[in-house]
């Protein structure tokens, strides 16, 4: 195993009870660090000692990051070792190359822990839903941000304090900007696109917004309208009748109706909807991050792999069919959904009329509008719209920004309308 941090220690703990599998060596950076667990084998600071060991058949990578993990995994595959990894960044950025390399070398890459922590989402899509043409995978895919948003709403905790707590609990990435700015979800969406639609998506072509701008006031306001704010990621066929066509892949905060199952996904849990033409829609909810849930996925992969080692040419059975080219993505502006807007404006005559005219000019219909006077600071206008094209909302907001009455666009968030994202 390479890495003995949050997840690695969980793997050691879980393998203590496993009679058929044993760790032979664990590589770390700092041999002197206290690990808080009884070590089952020798620690080494040299990863090549693992990769070049002819007795080792499975390499578990739980160190994270792009490099040197990429070089380590390439070399392990070239030495014909099977790989279990929790590293979504690595797979999202180098999946096409790594899966092709594994195929050429007759080995398998297992990656259950890379998406949705302890929820068996990868094996469900890959094996359990194999008979389906999958049109959409939509969900809450980051435990840290869901934990932060839940704490802000339920406990009135500040964003910074909730983030610090998530880091302490071991949910957050080594660099937590990966969580709060949506990169982590973008990596997971790339992997889910490969599984559900047959191609990885370059992370940089995924439309992405994080949760930094979501305030306690927005959360409370959303609640008044019957919504809860969630960071939602999705990978959908842009045209549901055209498998192999462009994908609409995006992550951003959304107002989810309180009646929808995703609104009930709280704390560090994840919740995912998968739509298949035969099954309809399934929802999976469970722990999306943290030591033991993630170790559950890693050790599950290792047990599956180990139980197949004696079979001839088994690797291809476990590998999803993934095209080595990157998926094409739809224009982000073509996405359609209702919006929540929080505008700060001067309290002068005609403001609401002007807002209505600008929205009308951009084919945007207002569903509700509330104005509240704010002492010494004009007024706060909260608007919910009907479903609109993202591109129309962007041009309407650009026009609003030219007007003297607009003090600030405090927030603009999309509203989750499941029926607007095509049905199976
Ligand atoms: P972590 O606590 O930061 O642990 C990383 C481990 O890797 C440390 O033990 C570190 O060694 C070791 N390491 C780093 N660079 C190394 C190198 N060059 N050579 C040898 N060892 C090296 O990270 P983590 O939270 O366990 O996450 C590990 C992976 O799992 C990441 O890909 C992450 O995205 C993924 N993941 C994490 C969670 C979660 O809830 N934490 C959930 C799902 C997936 P030292 O201890 O000596 O510094
Ligand atoms: N940092 C990630 C999260 C870990 O919070 O979801 C699980 O992938």
Short mmCIF file of C-alpha atoms and ligand atoms in Angstrom, two decimals:
data_model
loop_
_atom_site.label_atom_id
_atom_site.label_comp_id
_atom_site.label_asym_id
_atom_site.label_seq_id
_atom_site.Cartn_x
_atom_site.Cartn_y
_atom_site.Cartn_z
CA UNK A 1 0.00 0.00 0.00
CA UNK A 2 1.24 3.52 -0.81
CA UNK A 3 0.07 6.03 1.84
CA UNK A 4 -0.90 5.63 5.49
CA UNK A 5 -2.98 8.74 6.20
CA UNK A 6 -6.72 8.93 6.95
CA UNK A 7 -7.75 6.24 4.44
CA UNK A 8 -4.62 4.08 4.77
CA UNK A 9 -5.04 3.77 8.54
CA UNK A 10 -8.68 2.74 7.94
CA UNK A 11 -7.50 0.04 5.53
CA UNK A 12 -5.03 -1.30 8.11
CA UNK A 13 -7.80 -1.38 10.76
CA UNK A 14 -10.19 -3.22 8.45
CA UNK A 15 -7.59 -5.72 7.27
CA UNK A 16 -6.83 -6.64 10.92
CA UNK A 17 -10.04 -8.69 10.74
CA UNK A 18 -9.39 -10.16 7.27
CA UNK A 19 -7.85 -13.63 7.29
CA UNK A 20 -7.20 -14.06 3.57
CA UNK A 21 -5.37 -10.85 2.74
CA UNK A 22 -2.23 -9.33 4.17
CA UNK A 23 -0.33 -6.13 3.56
CA UNK A 24 3.30 -6.81 2.77
CA UNK A 25 4.72 -3.27 2.77
CA UNK A 26 3.43 0.24 3.27
CA UNK A 27 5.15 3.29 1.78
CA UNK A 28 4.95 6.67 3.53
CA UNK A 29 6.86 9.95 3.36
CA UNK A 30 7.74 10.24 7.03
CA UNK A 31 8.87 7.04 8.72
CA UNK A 32 8.90 8.68 12.15
CA UNK A 33 5.27 9.86 12.21
CA UNK A 34 2.97 8.29 14.84
CA UNK A 35 0.25 6.36 12.97
CA UNK A 36 -2.19 5.59 15.79
CA UNK A 37 -2.61 1.99 14.64
CA UNK A 38 -0.69 -1.26 15.14
CA UNK A 39 1.49 -1.63 12.06
CA UNK A 40 0.84 -4.95 10.29
CA UNK A 41 4.05 -4.89 8.26
CA UNK A 42 7.22 -3.01 7.45
CA UNK A 43 7.02 0.70 6.56
CA UNK A 44 9.26 2.00 3.80
CA UNK A 45 10.02 5.44 2.41
CA UNK A 46 10.77 3.87 -0.97
CA UNK A 47 7.77 3.27 -3.24
CA UNK A 48 9.92 1.34 -5.78
CA UNK A 49 10.49 -1.28 -3.06
CA UNK A 50 6.78 -2.08 -3.41
CA UNK A 51 6.46 -1.70 -7.15
CA UNK A 52 9.51 -3.85 -7.90
CA UNK A 53 8.66 -6.59 -5.37
CA UNK A 54 7.75 -9.69 -7.47
CA UNK A 55 5.68 -11.17 -4.62
CA UNK A 56 3.29 -8.20 -4.46
CA UNK A 57 0.32 -8.69 -6.77
CA UNK A 58 -1.93 -5.78 -5.75
CA UNK A 59 -0.83 -2.19 -5.13
CA UNK A 60 -3.26 -0.05 -3.11
CA UNK A 61 -2.69 3.67 -3.75
CA UNK A 62 -4.07 5.92 -1.01
CA UNK A 63 -1.52 8.73 -1.14
CA UNK A 64 -3.55 11.06 -3.38
CA UNK A 65 -2.55 13.85 -5.76
CA UNK A 66 -1.48 13.79 -9.39
CA UNK A 67 2.29 13.35 -9.12
CA UNK A 68 4.18 11.26 -8.13
CA UNK A 69 1.08 9.00 -7.86
CA UNK A 70 0.81 8.90 -11.68
CA UNK A 71 4.37 7.65 -12.12
CA UNK A 72 3.95 5.10 -9.34
CA UNK A 73 0.74 3.68 -10.82
CA UNK A 74 2.12 3.61 -14.37
CA UNK A 75 5.13 1.66 -13.17
CA UNK A 76 3.04 -0.72 -11.06
CA UNK A 77 0.85 -1.48 -14.08
CA UNK A 78 3.89 -2.00 -16.29
CA UNK A 79 5.15 -4.49 -13.68
CA UNK A 80 1.75 -6.23 -14.12
CA UNK A 81 0.37 -5.40 -10.71
CA UNK A 82 -3.32 -4.83 -10.20
CA UNK A 83 -4.18 -1.46 -8.72
CA UNK A 84 -6.75 -0.33 -6.17
CA UNK A 85 -6.97 3.43 -5.93
CA UNK A 86 -9.04 6.09 -4.13
CA UNK A 87 -7.45 8.84 -6.21
CA UNK A 88 -10.14 10.63 -8.21
CA UNK A 89 -7.84 13.45 -9.32
CA UNK A 90 -5.46 10.99 -10.91
CA UNK A 91 -8.18 8.99 -12.68
CA UNK A 92 -10.04 12.10 -13.87
CA UNK A 93 -6.89 13.60 -15.36
CA UNK A 94 -5.20 10.43 -16.66
CA UNK A 95 -7.98 7.82 -16.83
CA UNK A 96 -7.86 7.24 -20.60
CA UNK A 97 -4.12 6.56 -20.51
CA UNK A 98 -4.17 4.43 -17.34
CA UNK A 99 -7.07 2.21 -18.38
CA UNK A 100 -5.46 1.63 -21.80
CA UNK A 101 -2.15 0.80 -20.11
CA UNK A 102 -3.90 -1.63 -17.74
CA UNK A 103 -5.65 -3.31 -20.66
CA UNK A 104 -2.37 -3.69 -22.57
CA UNK A 105 -0.73 -5.25 -19.50
CA UNK A 106 -3.64 -7.57 -18.62
CA UNK A 107 -4.24 -6.04 -15.19
CA UNK A 108 -7.23 -4.36 -13.54
CA UNK A 109 -7.72 -0.97 -11.90
CA UNK A 110 -10.30 -0.92 -9.11
CA UNK A 111 -11.56 2.48 -8.00
CA UNK A 112 -14.70 2.12 -5.87
CA UNK A 113 -13.36 4.55 -3.24
CA UNK A 114 -12.71 7.30 -5.78
CA UNK A 115 -16.40 8.35 -5.94
CA UNK A 116 -18.94 8.59 -3.11
CA UNK A 117 -16.75 7.04 -0.38
CA UNK A 118 -18.49 4.05 1.15
CA UNK A 119 -21.45 3.91 -1.28
CA UNK A 120 -20.93 1.06 -3.78
CA UNK A 121 -21.75 3.37 -6.68
CA UNK A 122 -19.03 2.30 -9.13
CA UNK A 123 -19.88 -1.41 -8.96
CA UNK A 124 -23.60 -0.61 -9.10
CA UNK A 125 -23.27 1.38 -12.32
CA UNK A 126 -20.67 -0.94 -13.83
CA UNK A 127 -22.19 -4.31 -12.99
CA UNK A 128 -25.63 -3.90 -11.42
CA UNK A 129 -26.95 -1.55 -14.13
CA UNK A 130 -25.08 -3.10 -17.05
CA UNK A 131 -28.32 -3.77 -18.96
CA UNK A 132 -29.20 -0.06 -19.00
CA UNK A 133 -28.45 2.87 -21.26
CA UNK A 134 -27.71 5.45 -18.60
CA UNK A 135 -28.88 8.96 -19.42
CA UNK A 136 -27.96 10.81 -16.22
CA UNK A 137 -26.05 10.53 -12.96
CA UNK A 138 -26.90 13.41 -10.63
CA UNK A 139 -26.03 13.95 -7.00
CA UNK A 140 -24.30 15.26 -3.96
CA UNK A 141 -20.78 13.93 -4.40
CA UNK A 142 -18.68 15.82 -1.88
CA UNK A 143 -18.90 15.04 1.83
CA UNK A 144 -16.97 18.10 3.00
CA UNK A 145 -19.20 20.69 1.31
CA UNK A 146 -22.37 18.84 2.27
CA UNK A 147 -21.11 18.76 5.86
CA UNK A 148 -20.38 22.52 5.76
CA UNK A 149 -23.78 23.42 4.25
CA UNK A 150 -25.58 21.15 6.76
CA UNK A 151 -23.73 22.66 9.74
CA UNK A 152 -24.42 26.19 8.52
CA UNK A 153 -28.15 25.42 8.22
CA UNK A 154 -28.72 23.14 11.19
CA UNK A 155 -26.29 24.57 13.78
CA UNK A 156 -25.84 28.12 12.53
CA UNK A 157 -22.10 27.37 12.39
CA UNK A 158 -19.87 29.63 10.29
CA UNK A 159 -18.44 28.44 6.99
CA UNK A 160 -14.84 28.63 8.29
CA UNK A 161 -15.57 26.75 11.51
CA UNK A 162 -17.50 23.99 9.69
CA UNK A 163 -14.66 23.63 7.17
CA UNK A 164 -12.09 23.33 10.00
CA UNK A 165 -14.27 20.63 11.60
CA UNK A 166 -14.47 18.70 8.29
CA UNK A 167 -10.68 18.85 7.99
CA UNK A 168 -10.27 17.55 11.54
CA UNK A 169 -12.70 14.70 10.86
CA UNK A 170 -10.62 13.65 7.81
CA UNK A 171 -13.24 14.32 5.08
CA UNK A 172 -11.47 17.18 3.37
CA UNK A 173 -8.82 16.83 0.67
CA UNK A 174 -5.19 17.68 1.48
CA UNK A 175 -5.95 21.06 -0.15
CA UNK A 176 -9.57 21.78 0.88
CA UNK A 177 -10.01 24.29 -1.97
CA UNK A 178 -10.46 21.12 -4.05
CA UNK A 179 -13.62 20.48 -2.03
CA UNK A 180 -15.09 23.96 -1.63
CA UNK A 181 -14.40 25.12 -5.20
CA UNK A 182 -15.93 22.00 -6.75
CA UNK A 183 -12.77 20.44 -8.24
CA UNK A 184 -13.29 17.23 -6.25
CA UNK A 185 -16.82 16.85 -7.66
CA UNK A 186 -15.56 17.64 -11.17
CA UNK A 187 -13.02 14.78 -10.86
CA UNK A 188 -15.76 12.43 -9.67
CA UNK A 189 -18.03 13.50 -12.56
CA UNK A 190 -15.26 12.71 -15.04
CA UNK A 191 -15.02 9.18 -13.60
CA UNK A 192 -18.82 8.74 -13.55
CA UNK A 193 -18.97 9.91 -17.18
CA UNK A 194 -16.50 7.18 -18.13
CA UNK A 195 -18.59 4.56 -16.37
CA UNK A 196 -22.04 5.75 -17.37
CA UNK A 197 -21.33 7.14 -20.84
CA UNK A 198 -18.09 5.39 -21.85
CA UNK A 199 -15.69 8.37 -21.92
CA UNK A 200 -13.81 10.46 -19.36
CA UNK A 201 -14.39 14.21 -19.45
CA UNK A 202 -11.43 16.56 -19.13
CA UNK A 203 -11.90 18.16 -15.71
CA UNK A 204 -11.23 21.63 -17.14
CA UNK A 205 -14.17 21.32 -19.55
CA UNK A 206 -16.61 20.73 -16.67
CA UNK A 207 -18.65 23.81 -15.75
CA UNK A 208 -17.84 24.39 -12.08
CA UNK A 209 -18.86 26.65 -9.20
CA UNK A 210 -18.12 25.99 -5.53
CA UNK A 211 -19.86 26.98 -2.31
CA UNK A 212 -17.74 29.94 -1.15
CA UNK A 213 -20.43 32.48 -2.05
CA UNK A 214 -23.27 30.65 -0.28
CA UNK A 215 -24.13 32.67 2.84
CA UNK A 216 -26.19 31.85 5.92
CA UNK A 217 -28.70 34.43 4.65
CA UNK A 218 -29.09 32.59 1.32
CA UNK A 219 -29.56 29.29 3.15
CA UNK A 220 -32.27 30.82 5.37
CA UNK A 221 -33.94 32.52 2.41
CA UNK A 222 -33.95 29.29 0.39
CA UNK A 223 -35.54 27.54 3.34
CA UNK A 224 -38.35 30.12 3.41
CA UNK A 225 -39.14 29.26 -0.21
CA UNK A 226 -39.09 25.49 0.57
CA UNK A 227 -35.57 24.62 -0.61
CA UNK A 228 -32.23 23.49 0.84
CA UNK A 229 -28.91 24.55 -0.70
CA UNK A 230 -26.76 21.63 -1.93
CA UNK A 231 -23.67 21.33 -4.12
CA UNK A 232 -25.04 19.25 -7.01
CA UNK A 233 -22.99 17.55 -9.71
CA UNK A 234 -24.39 15.95 -12.84
CA UNK A 235 -23.29 14.15 -15.98
CA UNK A 236 -26.13 13.73 -18.48
CA UNK A 237 -26.48 12.96 -22.17
CA UNK A 238 -27.14 16.40 -23.67
CA UNK A 239 -29.55 14.67 -26.04
CA UNK A 240 -31.07 11.66 -24.25
CA UNK A 241 -31.70 9.94 -27.59
CA UNK A 242 -28.10 10.17 -28.65
CA UNK A 243 -25.79 7.87 -26.66
CA UNK A 244 -22.20 8.71 -27.63
CA UNK A 245 -23.14 12.38 -28.16
CA UNK A 246 -22.06 15.40 -26.11
CA UNK A 247 -22.40 15.32 -22.32
CA UNK A 248 -23.74 18.05 -20.10
CA UNK A 249 -21.38 17.88 -17.10
CA UNK A 250 -21.54 20.50 -14.38
CA UNK A 251 -21.27 21.19 -10.67
CA UNK A 252 -22.72 24.15 -8.79
CA UNK A 253 -24.76 24.96 -5.70
CA UNK A 254 -28.48 24.44 -6.27
CA UNK A 255 -31.69 24.99 -4.32
CA UNK A 256 -33.16 21.51 -3.93
CA UNK A 257 -36.90 21.24 -3.10
CA UNK A 258 -37.32 20.00 0.49
CA UNK A 259 -39.59 17.25 -0.83
CA UNK A 260 -36.82 15.78 -3.02
CA UNK A 261 -34.69 12.89 -1.61
CA UNK A 262 -31.45 14.82 -2.26
CA UNK A 263 -32.59 17.54 0.17
CA UNK A 264 -32.56 14.98 2.99
CA UNK A 265 -28.91 14.00 2.40
CA UNK A 266 -27.15 15.62 5.35
CA UNK A 267 -23.72 15.86 6.97
CA UNK A 268 -20.86 14.14 5.16
CA UNK A 269 -23.28 11.80 3.36
CA UNK A 270 -23.53 11.65 -0.41
CA UNK A 271 -26.70 10.99 -2.42
CA UNK A 272 -26.81 10.00 -6.07
CA UNK A 273 -29.59 9.44 -8.63
CA UNK A 274 -28.90 7.20 -11.61
CA UNK A 275 -31.31 7.10 -14.53
CA UNK A 276 -31.33 4.09 -16.81
CA UNK A 277 -33.75 3.31 -19.66
CA UNK A 278 -34.78 -0.02 -18.11
CA UNK A 279 -34.48 0.54 -14.36
CA UNK A 280 -35.93 4.05 -14.32
CA UNK A 281 -34.38 6.03 -11.49
CA UNK A 282 -32.50 4.70 -8.47
CA UNK A 283 -31.19 6.71 -5.53
CA UNK A 284 -28.27 5.74 -3.31
CA UNK A 285 -27.46 7.54 -0.06
CA UNK A 286 -24.66 6.89 2.41
CA UNK A 287 -21.34 8.01 3.85
CA UNK A 288 -19.44 9.81 1.11
CA UNK A 289 -16.16 10.43 2.92
CA UNK A 290 -14.20 9.63 6.05
CA UNK A 291 -11.84 6.96 7.23
CA UNK A 292 -13.85 3.76 7.62
CA UNK A 293 -16.44 4.28 4.83
CA UNK A 294 -13.62 4.91 2.35
CA UNK A 295 -11.58 2.00 3.73
CA UNK A 296 -14.69 -0.15 3.27
CA UNK A 297 -14.58 0.59 -0.47
CA UNK A 298 -10.80 0.11 -0.76
CA UNK A 299 -10.75 -3.21 1.11
CA UNK A 300 -13.86 -4.40 -0.78
CA UNK A 301 -11.95 -3.83 -4.03
CA UNK A 302 -8.88 -5.63 -2.70
CA UNK A 303 -10.97 -8.65 -1.62
CA UNK A 304 -12.70 -8.80 -5.02
CA UNK A 305 -9.39 -8.61 -6.81
CA UNK A 306 -7.72 -11.16 -4.58
CA UNK A 307 -10.54 -13.65 -5.00
CA UNK A 308 -10.06 -13.52 -8.77
CA UNK A 309 -6.26 -13.72 -8.86
CA UNK A 310 -6.20 -17.45 -9.52
CA UNK A 311 -8.49 -17.15 -12.58
CA UNK A 312 -6.96 -16.86 -16.04
CA UNK A 313 -7.28 -13.46 -17.82
CA UNK A 314 -9.83 -12.15 -15.35
CA UNK A 315 -8.84 -8.47 -15.56
CA UNK A 316 -11.01 -7.58 -18.55
CA UNK A 317 -14.10 -8.88 -16.72
CA UNK A 318 -13.62 -6.17 -14.10
CA UNK A 319 -12.78 -3.29 -16.42
CA UNK A 320 -15.54 -1.07 -17.78
CA UNK A 321 -15.40 -0.43 -21.52
CA UNK A 322 -13.96 3.04 -21.77
CA UNK A 323 -13.20 4.80 -25.04
CA UNK A 324 -9.63 6.20 -24.91
CA UNK A 325 -10.76 9.60 -26.31
CA UNK A 326 -12.18 12.37 -24.12
CA UNK A 327 -15.93 13.07 -24.20
CA UNK A 328 -17.30 16.16 -25.98
CA UNK A 329 -19.19 18.49 -23.66
CA UNK A 330 -22.31 20.55 -24.35
CA UNK A 331 -22.27 24.37 -24.16
CA UNK A 332 -22.84 25.30 -20.48
CA UNK A 333 -25.16 28.10 -21.62
CA UNK A 334 -27.60 25.54 -23.08
CA UNK A 335 -28.53 24.22 -19.62
CA UNK A 336 -32.06 25.13 -18.54
CA UNK A 337 -33.37 25.52 -14.99
CA UNK A 338 -35.09 28.07 -12.73
CA UNK A 339 -32.93 30.57 -10.80
CA UNK A 340 -32.81 32.11 -7.31
CA UNK A 341 -31.40 35.65 -7.31
CA UNK A 342 -30.41 37.80 -4.37
CA UNK A 343 -29.90 41.41 -5.54
CA UNK A 344 -28.93 44.44 -3.51
CA UNK A 345 -30.49 47.57 -5.09
CA UNK A 346 -31.06 51.26 -4.37
CA UNK A 347 -34.54 51.80 -2.99
CA UNK A 348 -35.77 54.22 -5.68
CA UNK A 349 -38.99 54.30 -7.73
CA UNK A 350 -39.22 52.00 -10.74
CA UNK A 351 -36.52 49.48 -9.77
CA UNK A 352 -38.80 46.44 -9.78
CA UNK A 353 -40.27 47.57 -13.13
CA UNK A 354 -36.81 47.90 -14.67
CA UNK A 355 -35.77 44.47 -13.41
CA UNK A 356 -38.96 42.98 -14.90
CA UNK A 357 -38.27 44.67 -18.26
CA UNK A 358 -34.67 43.46 -18.42
CA UNK A 359 -35.72 39.90 -17.60
CA UNK A 360 -38.53 40.05 -20.17
CA UNK A 361 -36.01 41.18 -22.81
CA UNK A 362 -34.00 38.03 -22.12
CA UNK A 363 -36.98 35.67 -22.18
CA UNK A 364 -36.96 35.22 -18.40
CA UNK A 365 -40.25 34.89 -16.58
CA UNK A 366 -40.34 35.80 -12.86
CA UNK A 367 -42.11 33.32 -10.60
CA UNK A 368 -41.87 35.23 -7.27
CA UNK A 369 -40.30 38.45 -6.11
CA UNK A 370 -39.79 39.81 -2.58
CA UNK A 371 -38.35 43.19 -1.66
CA UNK A 372 -37.10 43.98 1.83
CA UNK A 373 -35.85 47.39 2.88
CA UNK A 374 -32.37 47.23 4.42
CA UNK A 375 -31.46 50.06 6.77
CA UNK A 376 -29.01 52.54 5.17
CA UNK A 377 -28.40 50.16 2.31
CA UNK A 378 -31.25 50.33 -0.19
CA UNK A 379 -33.18 47.11 -0.48
CA UNK A 380 -32.69 43.43 -0.89
CA UNK A 381 -34.64 41.87 -3.77
CA UNK A 382 -35.08 38.10 -3.87
CA UNK A 383 -36.36 36.65 -7.15
CA UNK A 384 -37.28 33.13 -8.20
CA UNK A 385 -37.62 32.65 -11.96
CA UNK A 386 -39.23 30.04 -14.16
CA UNK A 387 -36.82 27.72 -16.04
CA UNK A 388 -34.45 29.77 -18.20
CA UNK A 389 -31.42 29.10 -20.38
CA UNK A 390 -28.15 29.70 -18.53
CA UNK A 391 -26.98 31.90 -21.43
CA UNK A 392 -30.10 34.11 -21.12
CA UNK A 393 -29.59 34.50 -17.37
CA UNK A 394 -25.94 35.44 -17.93
CA UNK A 395 -26.88 38.15 -20.44
CA UNK A 396 -29.70 39.48 -18.21
CA UNK A 397 -27.32 39.72 -15.22
CA UNK A 398 -24.75 41.48 -17.42
CA UNK A 399 -27.39 44.04 -18.43
CA UNK A 400 -28.51 44.50 -14.80
CA UNK A 401 -24.93 45.25 -13.85
CA UNK A 402 -24.94 48.26 -16.19
CA UNK A 403 -27.80 49.89 -14.25
CA UNK A 404 -27.11 52.50 -11.57
CA UNK A 405 -29.78 51.10 -9.23
CA UNK A 406 -27.93 47.77 -8.88
CA UNK A 407 -25.58 47.81 -5.87
CA UNK A 408 -24.58 44.13 -6.02
CA UNK A 409 -25.61 40.74 -7.33
CA UNK A 410 -25.24 39.09 -3.93
CA UNK A 411 -25.91 35.60 -5.27
CA UNK A 412 -27.40 33.80 -8.25
CA UNK A 413 -28.07 30.10 -7.73
CA UNK A 414 -29.81 27.52 -9.87
CA UNK A 415 -32.87 25.64 -8.68
CA UNK A 416 -32.90 21.86 -9.02
CA UNK A 417 -35.89 20.85 -11.12
CA UNK A 418 -35.56 17.11 -11.69
CA UNK A 419 -38.16 17.00 -14.45
CA UNK A 420 -36.24 19.64 -16.44
CA UNK A 421 -33.25 17.29 -16.58
CA UNK A 422 -34.65 14.79 -19.03
CA UNK A 423 -36.49 11.73 -17.69
CA UNK A 424 -35.29 8.16 -18.42
P1 LIG B 1 -3.80 11.82 3.73
O1 LIG B 1 -4.41 11.65 5.07
O2 LIG B 1 -3.17 13.11 3.36
O3 LIG B 1 -2.70 10.66 3.55
C1 LIG B 1 -1.79 10.62 2.48
C2 LIG B 1 -0.75 9.56 2.78
O4 LIG B 1 0.08 9.42 1.64
C3 LIG B 1 0.17 9.92 3.96
O5 LIG B 1 0.37 8.78 4.76
C4 LIG B 1 1.49 10.31 3.28
O6 LIG B 1 2.63 9.96 4.04
C5 LIG B 1 1.44 9.44 2.04
N1 LIG B 1 2.24 10.00 0.96
C6 LIG B 1 2.11 11.20 0.35
N2 LIG B 1 3.05 11.34 -0.60
C7 LIG B 1 3.78 10.22 -0.59
C8 LIG B 1 4.92 9.78 -1.33
N3 LIG B 1 5.45 10.53 -2.28
N4 LIG B 1 5.43 8.56 -1.06
C9 LIG B 1 4.87 7.79 -0.09
N5 LIG B 1 3.80 8.14 0.65
C10 LIG B 1 3.28 9.36 0.40
O7 LIG B 1 -4.87 11.51 2.58
P2 LIG B 1 -6.22 10.66 2.70
O8 LIG B 1 -7.31 11.54 3.22
O9 LIG B 1 -5.97 9.36 3.34
O10 LIG B 1 -6.59 10.46 1.14
C11 LIG B 1 -5.87 9.55 0.36
C12 LIG B 1 -6.57 9.39 -0.99
O11 LIG B 1 -7.90 8.92 -0.79
C13 LIG B 1 -6.71 10.68 -1.81
O12 LIG B 1 -6.62 10.36 -3.18
C14 LIG B 1 -8.11 11.15 -1.48
O13 LIG B 1 -8.66 11.94 -2.50
C15 LIG B 1 -8.81 9.81 -1.42
N6 LIG B 1 -10.05 9.79 -0.64
C16 LIG B 1 -10.07 10.30 0.63
C17 LIG B 1 -11.25 10.25 1.37
C18 LIG B 1 -11.32 10.81 2.74
O14 LIG B 1 -12.44 10.86 3.30
N7 LIG B 1 -10.22 11.21 3.36
C19 LIG B 1 -12.39 9.68 0.80
C20 LIG B 1 -12.34 9.15 -0.51
C21 LIG B 1 -11.15 9.22 -1.21
P3 LIG B 1 2.97 10.65 5.46
O15 LIG B 1 1.85 10.21 6.37
O16 LIG B 1 4.27 10.07 5.84
O17 LIG B 1 2.98 12.12 5.22
N1 LIG B 2 -12.84 15.23 0.19
C1 LIG B 2 -13.77 14.29 -0.31
C2 LIG B 2 -15.17 14.65 0.17
C3 LIG B 2 -13.41 12.91 0.16
O1 LIG B 2 -15.28 15.47 1.10
O2 LIG B 2 -16.13 14.13 -0.38
C4 LIG B 2 -14.29 11.84 -0.45
O3 LIG B 2 -14.07 11.72 -1.81
#
